[in-house]
Short mmCIF file of C-alpha atoms in Angstrom, two decimals:
data_model
loop_
_atom_site.label_atom_id
_atom_site.label_comp_id
_atom_site.label_asym_id
_atom_site.label_seq_id
_atom_site.Cartn_x
_atom_site.Cartn_y
_atom_site.Cartn_z
CA MET F 1 -4.18 80.30 21.17
CA ARG F 2 -5.53 76.95 22.32
CA LYS F 3 -3.32 73.88 22.34
CA LEU F 4 -4.23 70.57 20.79
CA LYS F 5 -3.12 67.70 23.05
CA LEU F 6 -2.90 64.05 22.04
CA GLN F 7 -3.38 61.37 24.62
CA VAL F 8 -3.03 57.92 23.23
CA GLN F 9 -2.44 54.44 24.60
CA THR F 10 0.46 52.80 22.82
CA THR F 11 2.58 49.68 22.92
CA VAL F 12 6.33 49.90 23.46
CA ASP F 13 6.74 49.30 19.74
CA GLY F 14 4.49 52.20 18.79
CA TYR F 15 1.07 50.74 17.97
CA MET F 16 -2.29 52.12 19.19
CA ALA F 17 -4.17 48.97 18.15
CA GLY F 18 -3.45 45.51 16.85
CA PRO F 19 -3.71 44.52 13.18
CA ASN F 20 -7.49 44.06 13.49
CA GLY F 21 -8.07 46.93 15.89
CA GLU F 22 -7.42 44.83 19.00
CA MET F 23 -7.03 46.71 22.27
CA ASP F 24 -6.65 43.63 24.51
CA TRP F 25 -3.01 44.52 25.20
CA MET F 26 -3.86 47.63 27.24
CA THR F 27 -2.93 47.57 30.95
CA PHE F 28 -5.80 47.65 33.45
CA PRO F 29 -6.72 48.44 36.10
CA TRP F 30 -5.15 51.85 36.30
CA THR F 31 -3.73 53.10 39.56
CA ASP F 32 -4.48 56.34 41.41
CA ASP F 33 -1.24 57.92 40.22
CA ILE F 34 -2.11 57.63 36.52
CA ASN F 35 -5.67 58.82 37.15
CA ALA F 36 -4.28 61.94 38.86
CA TYR F 37 -1.92 62.53 35.92
CA LEU F 38 -4.76 62.28 33.46
CA ASP F 39 -6.97 64.55 35.56
CA ALA F 40 -4.20 67.19 35.51
CA LEU F 41 -3.76 66.72 31.74
CA THR F 42 -7.44 67.44 31.05
CA ALA F 43 -7.85 70.26 33.61
CA SER F 44 -7.31 72.92 30.87
CA VAL F 45 -9.40 71.09 28.26
CA ASP F 46 -12.89 72.13 27.21
CA HIS F 47 -13.29 70.29 23.92
CA ILE F 48 -12.62 66.77 22.71
CA VAL F 49 -11.69 66.19 19.07
CA LEU F 50 -12.38 62.70 17.63
CA GLY F 51 -12.26 60.95 14.28
CA ARG F 52 -15.55 59.49 13.10
CA LYS F 53 -14.65 55.85 13.52
CA LEU F 54 -13.51 56.33 17.12
CA ALA F 55 -16.50 58.55 17.87
CA GLU F 56 -18.90 55.79 16.82
CA GLY F 57 -17.70 53.62 19.75
CA PHE F 58 -16.31 56.23 22.14
CA ILE F 59 -19.36 58.48 22.53
CA PRO F 60 -21.93 55.72 23.07
CA ALA F 61 -19.55 53.83 25.39
CA TRP F 62 -19.24 56.85 27.74
CA ALA F 63 -22.99 57.59 27.41
CA ALA F 64 -23.61 54.08 28.71
CA GLU F 65 -21.63 54.96 31.84
CA PRO F 66 -19.00 52.20 31.70
CA GLU F 67 -18.57 49.99 34.72
CA GLY F 68 -15.37 50.68 36.69
CA GLU F 69 -15.25 54.38 35.80
CA ASP F 70 -15.86 57.01 38.50
CA ARG F 71 -18.77 59.47 38.26
CA GLU F 72 -16.50 62.46 37.74
CA SER F 73 -14.82 60.84 34.67
CA ILE F 74 -18.11 59.73 33.20
CA ASP F 75 -19.62 63.24 33.63
CA TRP F 76 -16.55 64.94 32.16
CA MET F 77 -16.46 62.65 29.11
CA ASN F 78 -20.20 63.06 28.50
CA ASN F 79 -20.49 66.76 29.26
CA THR F 80 -17.39 68.02 27.45
CA PRO F 81 -18.34 69.20 23.93
CA LYS F 82 -16.98 67.15 21.11
CA VAL F 83 -15.95 67.88 17.50
CA VAL F 84 -16.06 64.80 15.26
CA ILE F 85 -13.87 65.22 12.21
CA SER F 86 -15.47 63.47 9.27
CA ASN F 87 -15.86 63.87 5.53
CA THR F 88 -18.65 61.25 5.42
CA LEU F 89 -21.05 62.56 8.12
CA THR F 90 -22.96 65.80 7.52
CA GLU F 91 -24.55 66.07 10.96
CA SER F 92 -23.91 64.55 14.39
CA PRO F 93 -26.01 61.65 15.59
CA TRP F 94 -24.77 62.28 19.14
CA ALA F 95 -25.70 64.76 21.82
CA ASN F 96 -23.08 67.39 22.62
CA ALA F 97 -21.09 66.74 19.43
CA VAL F 98 -20.75 68.61 16.14
CA VAL F 99 -19.31 67.35 12.90
CA ALA F 100 -16.54 69.24 11.02
CA GLY F 101 -15.49 68.17 7.53
CA GLY F 102 -13.04 69.47 5.00
CA ASP F 103 -9.37 70.24 5.19
CA LEU F 104 -7.84 68.93 8.44
CA THR F 105 -5.37 71.85 8.79
CA GLU F 106 -8.16 74.37 8.31
CA ILE F 107 -10.45 72.65 10.82
CA VAL F 108 -7.78 72.37 13.50
CA SER F 109 -6.51 75.94 12.93
CA ARG F 110 -10.06 77.27 13.29
CA LEU F 111 -10.62 75.32 16.50
CA LYS F 112 -7.30 76.51 17.98
CA ALA F 113 -8.18 80.14 17.13
CA GLU F 114 -11.57 79.98 18.94
CA PRO F 115 -11.71 81.28 22.50
CA GLY F 116 -11.72 78.72 25.28
CA GLY F 117 -9.59 76.07 26.92
CA ASP F 118 -7.33 73.50 25.29
CA LEU F 119 -8.45 70.68 22.97
CA ILE F 120 -7.65 66.99 23.41
CA THR F 121 -7.81 64.18 20.97
CA TYR F 122 -7.75 60.47 21.75
CA GLY F 123 -7.73 59.34 18.13
CA GLY F 124 -8.61 57.28 16.13
CA GLY F 125 -5.87 56.09 13.96
CA THR F 126 -6.52 58.00 10.77
CA LEU F 127 -7.04 61.24 12.63
CA VAL F 128 -3.97 60.84 14.81
CA THR F 129 -1.63 60.03 11.95
CA GLY F 130 -3.07 62.92 9.96
CA LEU F 131 -2.62 65.38 12.82
CA ILE F 132 0.96 64.24 13.41
CA ALA F 133 1.87 64.30 9.70
CA LYS F 134 0.58 67.86 9.36
CA GLY F 135 2.31 69.04 12.55
CA LEU F 136 -1.00 70.01 14.23
CA ILE F 137 -0.34 68.46 17.67
CA ASP F 138 1.06 70.78 20.33
CA GLU F 139 1.58 68.13 23.08
CA LEU F 140 1.92 64.39 22.63
CA HIS F 141 1.08 62.32 25.72
CA LEU F 142 2.01 58.73 24.82
CA MET F 143 0.76 56.29 27.50
CA VAL F 144 3.23 53.51 26.87
CA ASN F 145 1.97 50.10 27.96
CA PRO F 146 4.54 47.52 28.90
CA VAL F 147 3.85 45.22 25.91
CA ALA F 148 5.09 44.80 22.34
CA ILE F 149 2.66 43.37 19.72
CA GLY F 150 4.82 43.43 16.58
CA ALA F 151 2.25 44.85 14.15
CA GLY F 152 -0.90 46.93 14.09
CA MET F 153 -2.06 50.48 13.73
CA PRO F 154 0.88 52.76 14.22
CA VAL F 155 0.70 55.98 16.24
CA PHE F 156 3.06 57.73 13.80
CA PRO F 157 2.30 57.86 10.06
CA THR F 158 4.63 56.20 7.59
CA GLU F 159 4.88 59.43 5.56
CA GLY F 160 5.25 62.92 7.04
CA ALA F 161 6.10 61.63 10.51
CA TYR F 162 9.58 63.10 10.67
CA GLN F 163 9.65 65.84 13.22
CA GLN F 164 11.93 66.73 16.08
CA LEU F 165 10.28 66.24 19.49
CA ARG F 166 11.40 67.54 22.86
CA LEU F 167 10.83 65.34 25.90
CA VAL F 168 9.01 67.33 28.56
CA THR F 169 8.51 64.53 31.09
CA ALA F 170 8.70 60.79 31.43
CA ARG F 171 6.63 59.43 34.26
CA PRO F 172 6.24 55.78 35.23
CA PHE F 173 3.03 54.71 37.06
CA ASP F 174 2.40 51.93 39.54
CA CYS F 175 0.26 50.02 37.04
CA GLY F 176 3.23 49.65 34.69
CA ILE F 177 2.34 52.32 32.12
CA THR F 178 4.84 55.10 31.48
CA ALA F 179 3.66 58.52 30.23
CA LEU F 180 5.95 60.19 27.75
CA HIS F 181 5.08 63.93 27.20
CA PHE F 182 6.67 65.35 24.13
CA GLU F 183 6.31 68.71 22.41
CA PRO F 184 7.28 69.35 18.80
CA GLU F 185 10.45 71.40 18.17
CA ARG F 186 9.13 74.28 16.07
CA SER F 187 11.29 76.90 14.42
#
């Protein structure tokens, strides 16, 4: 069965965005060691899972070939098929992306049961908290930036978040970010 991996940028105090969606706290530029880690993380991945709100900015941003990104990353982000989870869209306005609506557990279970490589999600906030609350994430890769912002959009939901996690690795990078790789303790 395929795994669903979460890769998310977070603050030390557990926020993936500021109170108004701010992302200005993220550490840049990244260093070669973090880029190598992320390349290894996505080596087994052949589908990206996104929430609708994130997809609206994420897909067009990568299609525009963002400055400062290498050709290999741009091509991977654009060429990897995407599933956009939405109960408001009925069809995808983007190339190489399909829309899936309905029960989140059913959607993810169906995706995991399909043949192929692993799945990765980068968010957004509603999707991430829903996936965590329902215990659907197989690997959590928290990219902890060396900053605290005090309030914002939490990575973990306020309800249904309790779950035992096992630390697989903790890896600091030269740019100051630390990757924490956790897996849920499942009985």
